[in-house]
């Protein structure tokens, strides 16, 4: 939970799952947060209510991160509403299991634009504000996909490629912003239990098979990933940058 001192935050994909769990974990009187979703208006409203109930301040904005103008609009909206911006969490994304040889090239393009390119656009827009923050932070949510291609584990080729690019952007930005005291990191979740009623890349029929391939024998929770992101946003993580931290139950 954030204390009483203002902490100005932007979270994409905040209406459910990891994004929603993070915001609920951080909710407190000092939190000032702009929440984004592409289209889950009801989920976003519920998360916004949780922030307000905890004494925080909230703004919301909807849109597709494939829109080249949206990343700057999100950053400008947060900075204008709160007077500053301390942190950005790029959580929005999706999983596509289509084999590359069968994938329409437009799907490949969409993955790179919506995941990797939008992160760079967010960083470019946010960097001037984060440099002014006493503890500027950026965290991107990647995935296990770029790291695990083996029998028995589902693959998400186009998504994985975009996430791999995302992780490279994280390292490059960490290097470029280090002198300003801004940290940039990524968290790579494994198979995470989705919120009830939301889209899940893992169907109920595949759940047992998926779980059998996880060394810990279970799927993770959104809150377990959110806990790691919350640490990376904290002052305690001031010397952690350019890292990809895996939260995956031992999936290697």
PDB file of C-alpha atoms in Angstrom:
ATOM      1  CA  UNK A   1       0.000   0.000   0.000  1.00  0.00           C
ATOM      2  CA  UNK A   2       1.223   3.496  -0.841  1.00  0.00           C
ATOM      3  CA  UNK A   3       1.554   5.841   2.134  1.00  0.00           C
ATOM      4  CA  UNK A   4       0.258   9.391   2.406  1.00  0.00           C
ATOM      5  CA  UNK A   5       2.964  11.021   0.254  1.00  0.00           C
ATOM      6  CA  UNK A   6       1.773  11.487  -3.344  1.00  0.00           C
ATOM      7  CA  UNK A   7       2.758   8.726  -5.762  1.00  0.00           C
ATOM      8  CA  UNK A   8       1.687   9.503  -9.322  1.00  0.00           C
ATOM      9  CA  UNK A   9       1.250   6.356 -11.415  1.00  0.00           C
ATOM     10  CA  UNK A  10       0.057   5.267 -14.866  1.00  0.00           C
ATOM     11  CA  UNK A  11      -1.022   1.639 -15.377  1.00  0.00           C
ATOM     12  CA  UNK A  12      -2.076   0.230 -18.740  1.00  0.00           C
ATOM     13  CA  UNK A  13      -4.304  -2.835 -18.804  1.00  0.00           C
ATOM     14  CA  UNK A  14      -5.575  -1.999 -15.324  1.00  0.00           C
ATOM     15  CA  UNK A  15      -9.117  -3.361 -15.517  1.00  0.00           C
ATOM     16  CA  UNK A  16      -8.362  -6.974 -14.581  1.00  0.00           C
ATOM     17  CA  UNK A  17      -5.640  -9.488 -13.815  1.00  0.00           C
ATOM     18  CA  UNK A  18      -2.156  -8.293 -12.911  1.00  0.00           C
ATOM     19  CA  UNK A  19      -2.881  -4.621 -13.531  1.00  0.00           C
ATOM     20  CA  UNK A  20      -5.944  -4.612 -11.302  1.00  0.00           C
ATOM     21  CA  UNK A  21      -4.150  -6.609  -8.593  1.00  0.00           C
ATOM     22  CA  UNK A  22      -1.274  -4.124  -8.606  1.00  0.00           C
ATOM     23  CA  UNK A  23      -3.535  -1.096  -8.255  1.00  0.00           C
ATOM     24  CA  UNK A  24      -5.524  -2.704  -5.447  1.00  0.00           C
ATOM     25  CA  UNK A  25      -2.255  -3.586  -3.664  1.00  0.00           C
ATOM     26  CA  UNK A  26      -0.980  -0.005  -3.930  1.00  0.00           C
ATOM     27  CA  UNK A  27      -4.273   1.709  -3.122  1.00  0.00           C
ATOM     28  CA  UNK A  28      -3.968   4.220  -0.319  1.00  0.00           C
ATOM     29  CA  UNK A  29      -4.329   7.941   0.456  1.00  0.00           C
ATOM     30  CA  UNK A  30      -1.171   8.873  -1.445  1.00  0.00           C
ATOM     31  CA  UNK A  31      -1.935   7.018  -4.673  1.00  0.00           C
ATOM     32  CA  UNK A  32      -2.829   9.128  -7.674  1.00  0.00           C
ATOM     33  CA  UNK A  33      -3.307   6.829 -10.623  1.00  0.00           C
ATOM     34  CA  UNK A  34      -4.474   6.948 -14.209  1.00  0.00           C
ATOM     35  CA  UNK A  35      -6.038   3.605 -15.147  1.00  0.00           C
ATOM     36  CA  UNK A  36      -6.212   2.419 -18.736  1.00  0.00           C
ATOM     37  CA  UNK A  37      -8.160  -0.314 -20.458  1.00  0.00           C
ATOM     38  CA  UNK A  38      -8.907  -1.023 -24.069  1.00  0.00           C
ATOM     39  CA  UNK A  39     -12.580  -1.835 -23.519  1.00  0.00           C
ATOM     40  CA  UNK A  40     -13.267  -3.411 -20.073  1.00  0.00           C
ATOM     41  CA  UNK A  41     -15.206  -0.462 -18.722  1.00  0.00           C
ATOM     42  CA  UNK A  42     -16.909  -2.382 -15.904  1.00  0.00           C
ATOM     43  CA  UNK A  43     -13.624  -3.822 -14.661  1.00  0.00           C
ATOM     44  CA  UNK A  44     -11.967  -0.419 -14.770  1.00  0.00           C
ATOM     45  CA  UNK A  45     -14.815   1.134 -12.788  1.00  0.00           C
ATOM     46  CA  UNK A  46     -14.432  -1.511 -10.072  1.00  0.00           C
ATOM     47  CA  UNK A  47     -10.691  -0.882  -9.750  1.00  0.00           C
ATOM     48  CA  UNK A  48     -11.274   2.877  -9.696  1.00  0.00           C
ATOM     49  CA  UNK A  49     -13.782   2.426  -6.881  1.00  0.00           C
ATOM     50  CA  UNK A  50     -11.219   0.439  -4.881  1.00  0.00           C
ATOM     51  CA  UNK A  51      -8.712   3.286  -5.204  1.00  0.00           C
ATOM     52  CA  UNK A  52     -11.240   5.893  -4.169  1.00  0.00           C
ATOM     53  CA  UNK A  53     -12.431   3.801  -1.225  1.00  0.00           C
ATOM     54  CA  UNK A  54      -8.835   3.626   0.009  1.00  0.00           C
ATOM     55  CA  UNK A  55      -8.517   7.411  -0.134  1.00  0.00           C
ATOM     56  CA  UNK A  56      -6.652   7.675  -3.424  1.00  0.00           C
ATOM     57  CA  UNK A  57      -7.285   9.716  -6.527  1.00  0.00           C
ATOM     58  CA  UNK A  58      -8.063   8.143  -9.881  1.00  0.00           C
ATOM     59  CA  UNK A  59      -8.485   9.082 -13.531  1.00  0.00           C
ATOM     60  CA  UNK A  60      -9.398   6.695 -16.342  1.00  0.00           C
ATOM     61  CA  UNK A  61      -8.793   6.556 -20.064  1.00  0.00           C
ATOM     62  CA  UNK A  62      -9.771   3.929 -22.633  1.00  0.00           C
ATOM     63  CA  UNK A  63      -8.239   3.117 -25.985  1.00  0.00           C
ATOM     64  CA  UNK A  64      -6.224   0.694 -28.082  1.00  0.00           C
ATOM     65  CA  UNK A  65      -2.458   0.928 -27.650  1.00  0.00           C
ATOM     66  CA  UNK A  66      -2.208   0.154 -31.345  1.00  0.00           C
ATOM     67  CA  UNK A  67      -3.307   3.771 -31.792  1.00  0.00           C
ATOM     68  CA  UNK A  68      -0.015   5.680 -32.157  1.00  0.00           C
ATOM     69  CA  UNK A  69      -1.431   8.696 -30.341  1.00  0.00           C
ATOM     70  CA  UNK A  70      -2.634   6.851 -27.243  1.00  0.00           C
ATOM     71  CA  UNK A  71       0.652   6.391 -25.307  1.00  0.00           C
ATOM     72  CA  UNK A  72       1.374  10.127 -25.287  1.00  0.00           C
ATOM     73  CA  UNK A  73      -2.259  10.859 -24.425  1.00  0.00           C
ATOM     74  CA  UNK A  74      -2.041   8.523 -21.416  1.00  0.00           C
ATOM     75  CA  UNK A  75       1.145  10.167 -20.138  1.00  0.00           C
ATOM     76  CA  UNK A  76      -0.158  13.676 -20.772  1.00  0.00           C
ATOM     77  CA  UNK A  77      -3.436  12.803 -19.060  1.00  0.00           C
ATOM     78  CA  UNK A  78      -1.693  11.534 -15.932  1.00  0.00           C
ATOM     79  CA  UNK A  79       0.820  14.384 -15.739  1.00  0.00           C
ATOM     80  CA  UNK A  80      -1.869  17.005 -16.303  1.00  0.00           C
ATOM     81  CA  UNK A  81      -4.251  15.506 -13.753  1.00  0.00           C
ATOM     82  CA  UNK A  82      -1.673  14.978 -11.006  1.00  0.00           C
ATOM     83  CA  UNK A  83       0.913  17.644 -11.778  1.00  0.00           C
ATOM     84  CA  UNK A  84       3.699  15.059 -12.095  1.00  0.00           C
ATOM     85  CA  UNK A  85       4.347  11.431 -12.948  1.00  0.00           C
ATOM     86  CA  UNK A  86       6.510   9.079 -10.863  1.00  0.00           C
ATOM     87  CA  UNK A  87       5.975   5.702 -12.486  1.00  0.00           C
ATOM     88  CA  UNK A  88       4.594   3.871 -15.507  1.00  0.00           C
ATOM     89  CA  UNK A  89       3.546   0.223 -15.575  1.00  0.00           C
ATOM     90  CA  UNK A  90       3.063  -1.134 -19.098  1.00  0.00           C
ATOM     91  CA  UNK A  91       0.867  -4.138 -18.435  1.00  0.00           C
ATOM     92  CA  UNK A  92      -1.569  -4.232 -21.365  1.00  0.00           C
ATOM     93  CA  UNK A  93      -1.119  -7.134 -23.755  1.00  0.00           C
ATOM     94  CA  UNK A  94      -2.582 -10.361 -25.057  1.00  0.00           C
ATOM     95  CA  UNK A  95      -1.608 -13.937 -25.907  1.00  0.00           C
ATOM     96  CA  UNK A  96      -1.914 -15.384 -29.421  1.00  0.00           C
ATOM     97  CA  UNK A  97      -1.197 -19.100 -29.912  1.00  0.00           C
ATOM     98  CA  UNK A  98      -1.323 -19.049 -33.727  1.00  0.00           C
ATOM     99  CA  UNK A  99       1.751 -20.815 -35.198  1.00  0.00           C
ATOM    100  CA  UNK A 100       3.942 -18.365 -37.086  1.00  0.00           C
ATOM    101  CA  UNK A 101       3.621 -20.287 -40.347  1.00  0.00           C
ATOM    102  CA  UNK A 102      -0.159 -19.874 -40.126  1.00  0.00           C
ATOM    103  CA  UNK A 103      -0.260 -16.333 -38.770  1.00  0.00           C
ATOM    104  CA  UNK A 104      -1.433 -13.415 -40.841  1.00  0.00           C
ATOM    105  CA  UNK A 105       1.374 -10.890 -41.012  1.00  0.00           C
ATOM    106  CA  UNK A 106      -1.041  -8.258 -39.786  1.00  0.00           C
ATOM    107  CA  UNK A 107      -1.299 -10.218 -36.519  1.00  0.00           C
ATOM    108  CA  UNK A 108       2.472 -10.193 -36.192  1.00  0.00           C
ATOM    109  CA  UNK A 109       2.506  -6.455 -36.830  1.00  0.00           C
ATOM    110  CA  UNK A 110      -0.296  -5.876 -34.319  1.00  0.00           C
ATOM    111  CA  UNK A 111       1.649  -7.709 -31.605  1.00  0.00           C
ATOM    112  CA  UNK A 112       4.766  -5.610 -32.128  1.00  0.00           C
ATOM    113  CA  UNK A 113       2.855  -2.341 -32.330  1.00  0.00           C
ATOM    114  CA  UNK A 114       0.579  -2.976 -29.356  1.00  0.00           C
ATOM    115  CA  UNK A 115       3.248  -4.457 -27.063  1.00  0.00           C
ATOM    116  CA  UNK A 116       6.768  -3.350 -28.010  1.00  0.00           C
ATOM    117  CA  UNK A 117       6.281  -0.137 -29.956  1.00  0.00           C
ATOM    118  CA  UNK A 118       3.707   1.228 -27.520  1.00  0.00           C
ATOM    119  CA  UNK A 119       6.156   0.695 -24.647  1.00  0.00           C
ATOM    120  CA  UNK A 120       8.793   2.787 -26.388  1.00  0.00           C
ATOM    121  CA  UNK A 121       6.183   5.458 -27.082  1.00  0.00           C
ATOM    122  CA  UNK A 122       5.177   5.462 -23.416  1.00  0.00           C
ATOM    123  CA  UNK A 123       8.828   5.781 -22.407  1.00  0.00           C
ATOM    124  CA  UNK A 124       9.493   8.646 -24.784  1.00  0.00           C
ATOM    125  CA  UNK A 125       6.476  10.546 -23.502  1.00  0.00           C
ATOM    126  CA  UNK A 126       7.100   9.733 -19.841  1.00  0.00           C
ATOM    127  CA  UNK A 127      10.874  10.221 -19.639  1.00  0.00           C
ATOM    128  CA  UNK A 128      10.816  14.006 -19.047  1.00  0.00           C
ATOM    129  CA  UNK A 129       8.417  13.515 -16.125  1.00  0.00           C
ATOM    130  CA  UNK A 130      10.233  10.498 -14.658  1.00  0.00           C
ATOM    131  CA  UNK A 131      13.523  12.388 -14.730  1.00  0.00           C
ATOM    132  CA  UNK A 132      11.934  15.030 -12.505  1.00  0.00           C
ATOM    133  CA  UNK A 133      10.667  12.439 -10.014  1.00  0.00           C
ATOM    134  CA  UNK A 134      12.778  11.633  -6.937  1.00  0.00           C
ATOM    135  CA  UNK A 135      12.284   7.942  -7.773  1.00  0.00           C
ATOM    136  CA  UNK A 136      11.241   7.539 -11.404  1.00  0.00           C
ATOM    137  CA  UNK A 137      10.186   4.013 -12.323  1.00  0.00           C
ATOM    138  CA  UNK A 138       9.104   2.082 -15.399  1.00  0.00           C
ATOM    139  CA  UNK A 139       8.005  -1.543 -15.284  1.00  0.00           C
ATOM    140  CA  UNK A 140       6.949  -3.602 -18.291  1.00  0.00           C
ATOM    141  CA  UNK A 141       5.033  -6.849 -18.022  1.00  0.00           C
ATOM    142  CA  UNK A 142       6.630  -9.405 -20.335  1.00  0.00           C
ATOM    143  CA  UNK A 143       5.949 -13.180 -20.295  1.00  0.00           C
ATOM    144  CA  UNK A 144       7.595 -16.570 -20.169  1.00  0.00           C
ATOM    145  CA  UNK A 145       6.977 -16.947 -23.895  1.00  0.00           C
ATOM    146  CA  UNK A 146      10.291 -15.550 -25.203  1.00  0.00           C
ATOM    147  CA  UNK A 147      12.223 -17.911 -22.931  1.00  0.00           C
ATOM    148  CA  UNK A 148      10.452 -21.280 -23.189  1.00  0.00           C
ATOM    149  CA  UNK A 149      10.103 -23.187 -26.463  1.00  0.00           C
ATOM    150  CA  UNK A 150       9.957 -26.902 -25.710  1.00  0.00           C
ATOM    151  CA  UNK A 151       7.554 -29.837 -25.983  1.00  0.00           C
ATOM    152  CA  UNK A 152       4.776 -29.842 -23.431  1.00  0.00           C
ATOM    153  CA  UNK A 153       4.635 -26.067 -23.012  1.00  0.00           C
ATOM    154  CA  UNK A 154       2.245 -23.949 -25.085  1.00  0.00           C
ATOM    155  CA  UNK A 155       3.865 -21.380 -27.318  1.00  0.00           C
ATOM    156  CA  UNK A 156       2.668 -17.917 -28.311  1.00  0.00           C
ATOM    157  CA  UNK A 157       5.023 -17.098 -31.208  1.00  0.00           C
ATOM    158  CA  UNK A 158       3.978 -13.611 -32.337  1.00  0.00           C
ATOM    159  CA  UNK A 159       3.323 -12.474 -28.791  1.00  0.00           C
ATOM    160  CA  UNK A 160       6.617 -13.963 -27.607  1.00  0.00           C
ATOM    161  CA  UNK A 161       8.536 -12.130 -30.311  1.00  0.00           C
ATOM    162  CA  UNK A 162       6.932  -8.835 -29.320  1.00  0.00           C
ATOM    163  CA  UNK A 163       7.683  -9.519 -25.649  1.00  0.00           C
ATOM    164  CA  UNK A 164      11.308 -10.333 -26.524  1.00  0.00           C
ATOM    165  CA  UNK A 165      11.559  -6.945 -28.226  1.00  0.00           C
ATOM    166  CA  UNK A 166       9.925  -5.400 -25.166  1.00  0.00           C
ATOM    167  CA  UNK A 167      12.623  -6.869 -22.924  1.00  0.00           C
ATOM    168  CA  UNK A 168      15.344  -5.492 -25.193  1.00  0.00           C
ATOM    169  CA  UNK A 169      13.711  -2.070 -25.023  1.00  0.00           C
ATOM    170  CA  UNK A 170      13.704  -2.361 -21.223  1.00  0.00           C
ATOM    171  CA  UNK A 171      17.450  -2.947 -21.151  1.00  0.00           C
ATOM    172  CA  UNK A 172      18.149  -0.126 -23.598  1.00  0.00           C
ATOM    173  CA  UNK A 173      15.982   2.329 -21.677  1.00  0.00           C
ATOM    174  CA  UNK A 174      17.511   1.274 -18.355  1.00  0.00           C
ATOM    175  CA  UNK A 175      20.908   2.153 -19.805  1.00  0.00           C
ATOM    176  CA  UNK A 176      19.739   5.459 -21.257  1.00  0.00           C
ATOM    177  CA  UNK A 177      17.953   6.612 -18.082  1.00  0.00           C
ATOM    178  CA  UNK A 178      20.395   5.302 -15.471  1.00  0.00           C
ATOM    179  CA  UNK A 179      22.228   8.590 -15.047  1.00  0.00           C
ATOM    180  CA  UNK A 180      18.921  10.258 -14.221  1.00  0.00           C
ATOM    181  CA  UNK A 181      18.141   7.775 -11.445  1.00  0.00           C
ATOM    182  CA  UNK A 182      15.194   6.283 -13.345  1.00  0.00           C
ATOM    183  CA  UNK A 183      14.941   2.504 -13.170  1.00  0.00           C
ATOM    184  CA  UNK A 184      13.428   0.383 -15.949  1.00  0.00           C
ATOM    185  CA  UNK A 185      12.651  -3.287 -15.408  1.00  0.00           C
ATOM    186  CA  UNK A 186      10.429  -6.087 -16.659  1.00  0.00           C
ATOM    187  CA  UNK A 187       8.500  -8.845 -14.915  1.00  0.00           C
ATOM    188  CA  UNK A 188       7.934 -12.070 -16.856  1.00  0.00           C
ATOM    189  CA  UNK A 189       4.972 -14.035 -15.485  1.00  0.00           C
ATOM    190  CA  UNK A 190       4.458 -17.728 -16.127  1.00  0.00           C
ATOM    191  CA  UNK A 191       0.987 -19.233 -16.373  1.00  0.00           C
ATOM    192  CA  UNK A 192      -1.236 -16.996 -14.267  1.00  0.00           C
ATOM    193  CA  UNK A 193      -4.793 -17.782 -13.186  1.00  0.00           C
ATOM    194  CA  UNK A 194      -7.100 -15.322 -14.898  1.00  0.00           C
ATOM    195  CA  UNK A 195      -9.896 -13.429 -13.191  1.00  0.00           C
ATOM    196  CA  UNK A 196     -13.243 -15.298 -13.271  1.00  0.00           C
ATOM    197  CA  UNK A 197     -15.264 -14.416 -16.334  1.00  0.00           C
ATOM    198  CA  UNK A 198     -12.402 -12.861 -18.304  1.00  0.00           C
ATOM    199  CA  UNK A 199     -10.620 -14.109 -21.401  1.00  0.00           C
ATOM    200  CA  UNK A 200      -8.061 -16.810 -20.622  1.00  0.00           C
ATOM    201  CA  UNK A 201      -5.366 -18.074 -22.978  1.00  0.00           C
ATOM    202  CA  UNK A 202      -5.549 -21.383 -21.061  1.00  0.00           C
ATOM    203  CA  UNK A 203      -8.946 -23.063 -21.411  1.00  0.00           C
ATOM    204  CA  UNK A 204     -10.337 -25.281 -18.631  1.00  0.00           C
ATOM    205  CA  UNK A 205      -9.624 -28.326 -20.813  1.00  0.00           C
ATOM    206  CA  UNK A 206      -5.944 -27.420 -20.966  1.00  0.00           C
ATOM    207  CA  UNK A 207      -5.554 -26.413 -17.327  1.00  0.00           C
ATOM    208  CA  UNK A 208      -4.548 -29.846 -16.029  1.00  0.00           C
ATOM    209  CA  UNK A 209      -1.974 -30.268 -18.782  1.00  0.00           C
ATOM    210  CA  UNK A 210      -0.541 -26.820 -18.166  1.00  0.00           C
ATOM    211  CA  UNK A 211      -0.332 -27.338 -14.418  1.00  0.00           C
ATOM    212  CA  UNK A 212       1.476 -30.639 -14.905  1.00  0.00           C
ATOM    213  CA  UNK A 213       4.262 -28.791 -16.711  1.00  0.00           C
ATOM    214  CA  UNK A 214       4.858 -26.278 -13.930  1.00  0.00           C
ATOM    215  CA  UNK A 215       7.454 -27.456 -11.389  1.00  0.00           C
ATOM    216  CA  UNK A 216       5.467 -25.989  -8.472  1.00  0.00           C
ATOM    217  CA  UNK A 217       2.378 -27.852  -9.687  1.00  0.00           C
ATOM    218  CA  UNK A 218       0.075 -24.849  -9.830  1.00  0.00           C
ATOM    219  CA  UNK A 219      -0.625 -21.686 -11.757  1.00  0.00           C
ATOM    220  CA  UNK A 220       0.385 -18.377 -10.255  1.00  0.00           C
ATOM    221  CA  UNK A 221      -1.897 -15.600  -9.099  1.00  0.00           C
ATOM    222  CA  UNK A 222      -2.105 -12.033 -10.310  1.00  0.00           C
ATOM    223  CA  UNK A 223      -1.299 -10.806  -6.820  1.00  0.00           C
ATOM    224  CA  UNK A 224       1.970 -12.779  -6.765  1.00  0.00           C
ATOM    225  CA  UNK A 225       3.091 -10.938  -9.886  1.00  0.00           C
ATOM    226  CA  UNK A 226       1.758  -7.636  -8.573  1.00  0.00           C
ATOM    227  CA  UNK A 227       3.874  -8.031  -5.440  1.00  0.00           C
ATOM    228  CA  UNK A 228       7.056  -8.122  -7.525  1.00  0.00           C
ATOM    229  CA  UNK A 229       5.980  -5.094  -9.559  1.00  0.00           C
ATOM    230  CA  UNK A 230       5.190  -3.215  -6.359  1.00  0.00           C
ATOM    231  CA  UNK A 231       8.721  -3.909  -5.113  1.00  0.00           C
ATOM    232  CA  UNK A 232      10.218  -2.612  -8.374  1.00  0.00           C
ATOM    233  CA  UNK A 233       8.190   0.585  -7.977  1.00  0.00           C
ATOM    234  CA  UNK A 234       9.400   1.112  -4.431  1.00  0.00           C
ATOM    235  CA  UNK A 235      12.392   3.076  -3.170  1.00  0.00           C
ATOM    236  CA  UNK A 236      13.867  -0.233  -1.975  1.00  0.00           C
ATOM    237  CA  UNK A 237      14.431  -1.139  -5.640  1.00  0.00           C
ATOM    238  CA  UNK A 238      16.437   1.979  -6.426  1.00  0.00           C
ATOM    239  CA  UNK A 239      19.528  -0.015  -7.511  1.00  0.00           C
ATOM    240  CA  UNK A 240      17.629  -2.596  -9.589  1.00  0.00           C
ATOM    241  CA  UNK A 241      17.444  -1.709 -13.273  1.00  0.00           C
ATOM    242  CA  UNK A 242      17.579  -3.388 -16.664  1.00  0.00           C
ATOM    243  CA  UNK A 243      16.356  -6.698 -15.217  1.00  0.00           C
ATOM    244  CA  UNK A 244      13.768  -9.260 -16.299  1.00  0.00           C
ATOM    245  CA  UNK A 245      12.399 -10.927 -13.167  1.00  0.00           C
ATOM    246  CA  UNK A 246      10.579 -14.218 -13.720  1.00  0.00           C
ATOM    247  CA  UNK A 247       7.532 -15.096 -11.619  1.00  0.00           C
ATOM    248  CA  UNK A 248       6.700 -18.526 -12.979  1.00  0.00           C
ATOM    249  CA  UNK A 249       6.764 -21.310 -10.397  1.00  0.00           C
ATOM    250  CA  UNK A 250      10.075 -22.661 -11.627  1.00  0.00           C
ATOM    251  CA  UNK A 251       9.173 -22.895 -15.339  1.00  0.00           C
ATOM    252  CA  UNK A 252      12.564 -22.873 -17.083  1.00  0.00           C
TER     253      UNK A 252
END
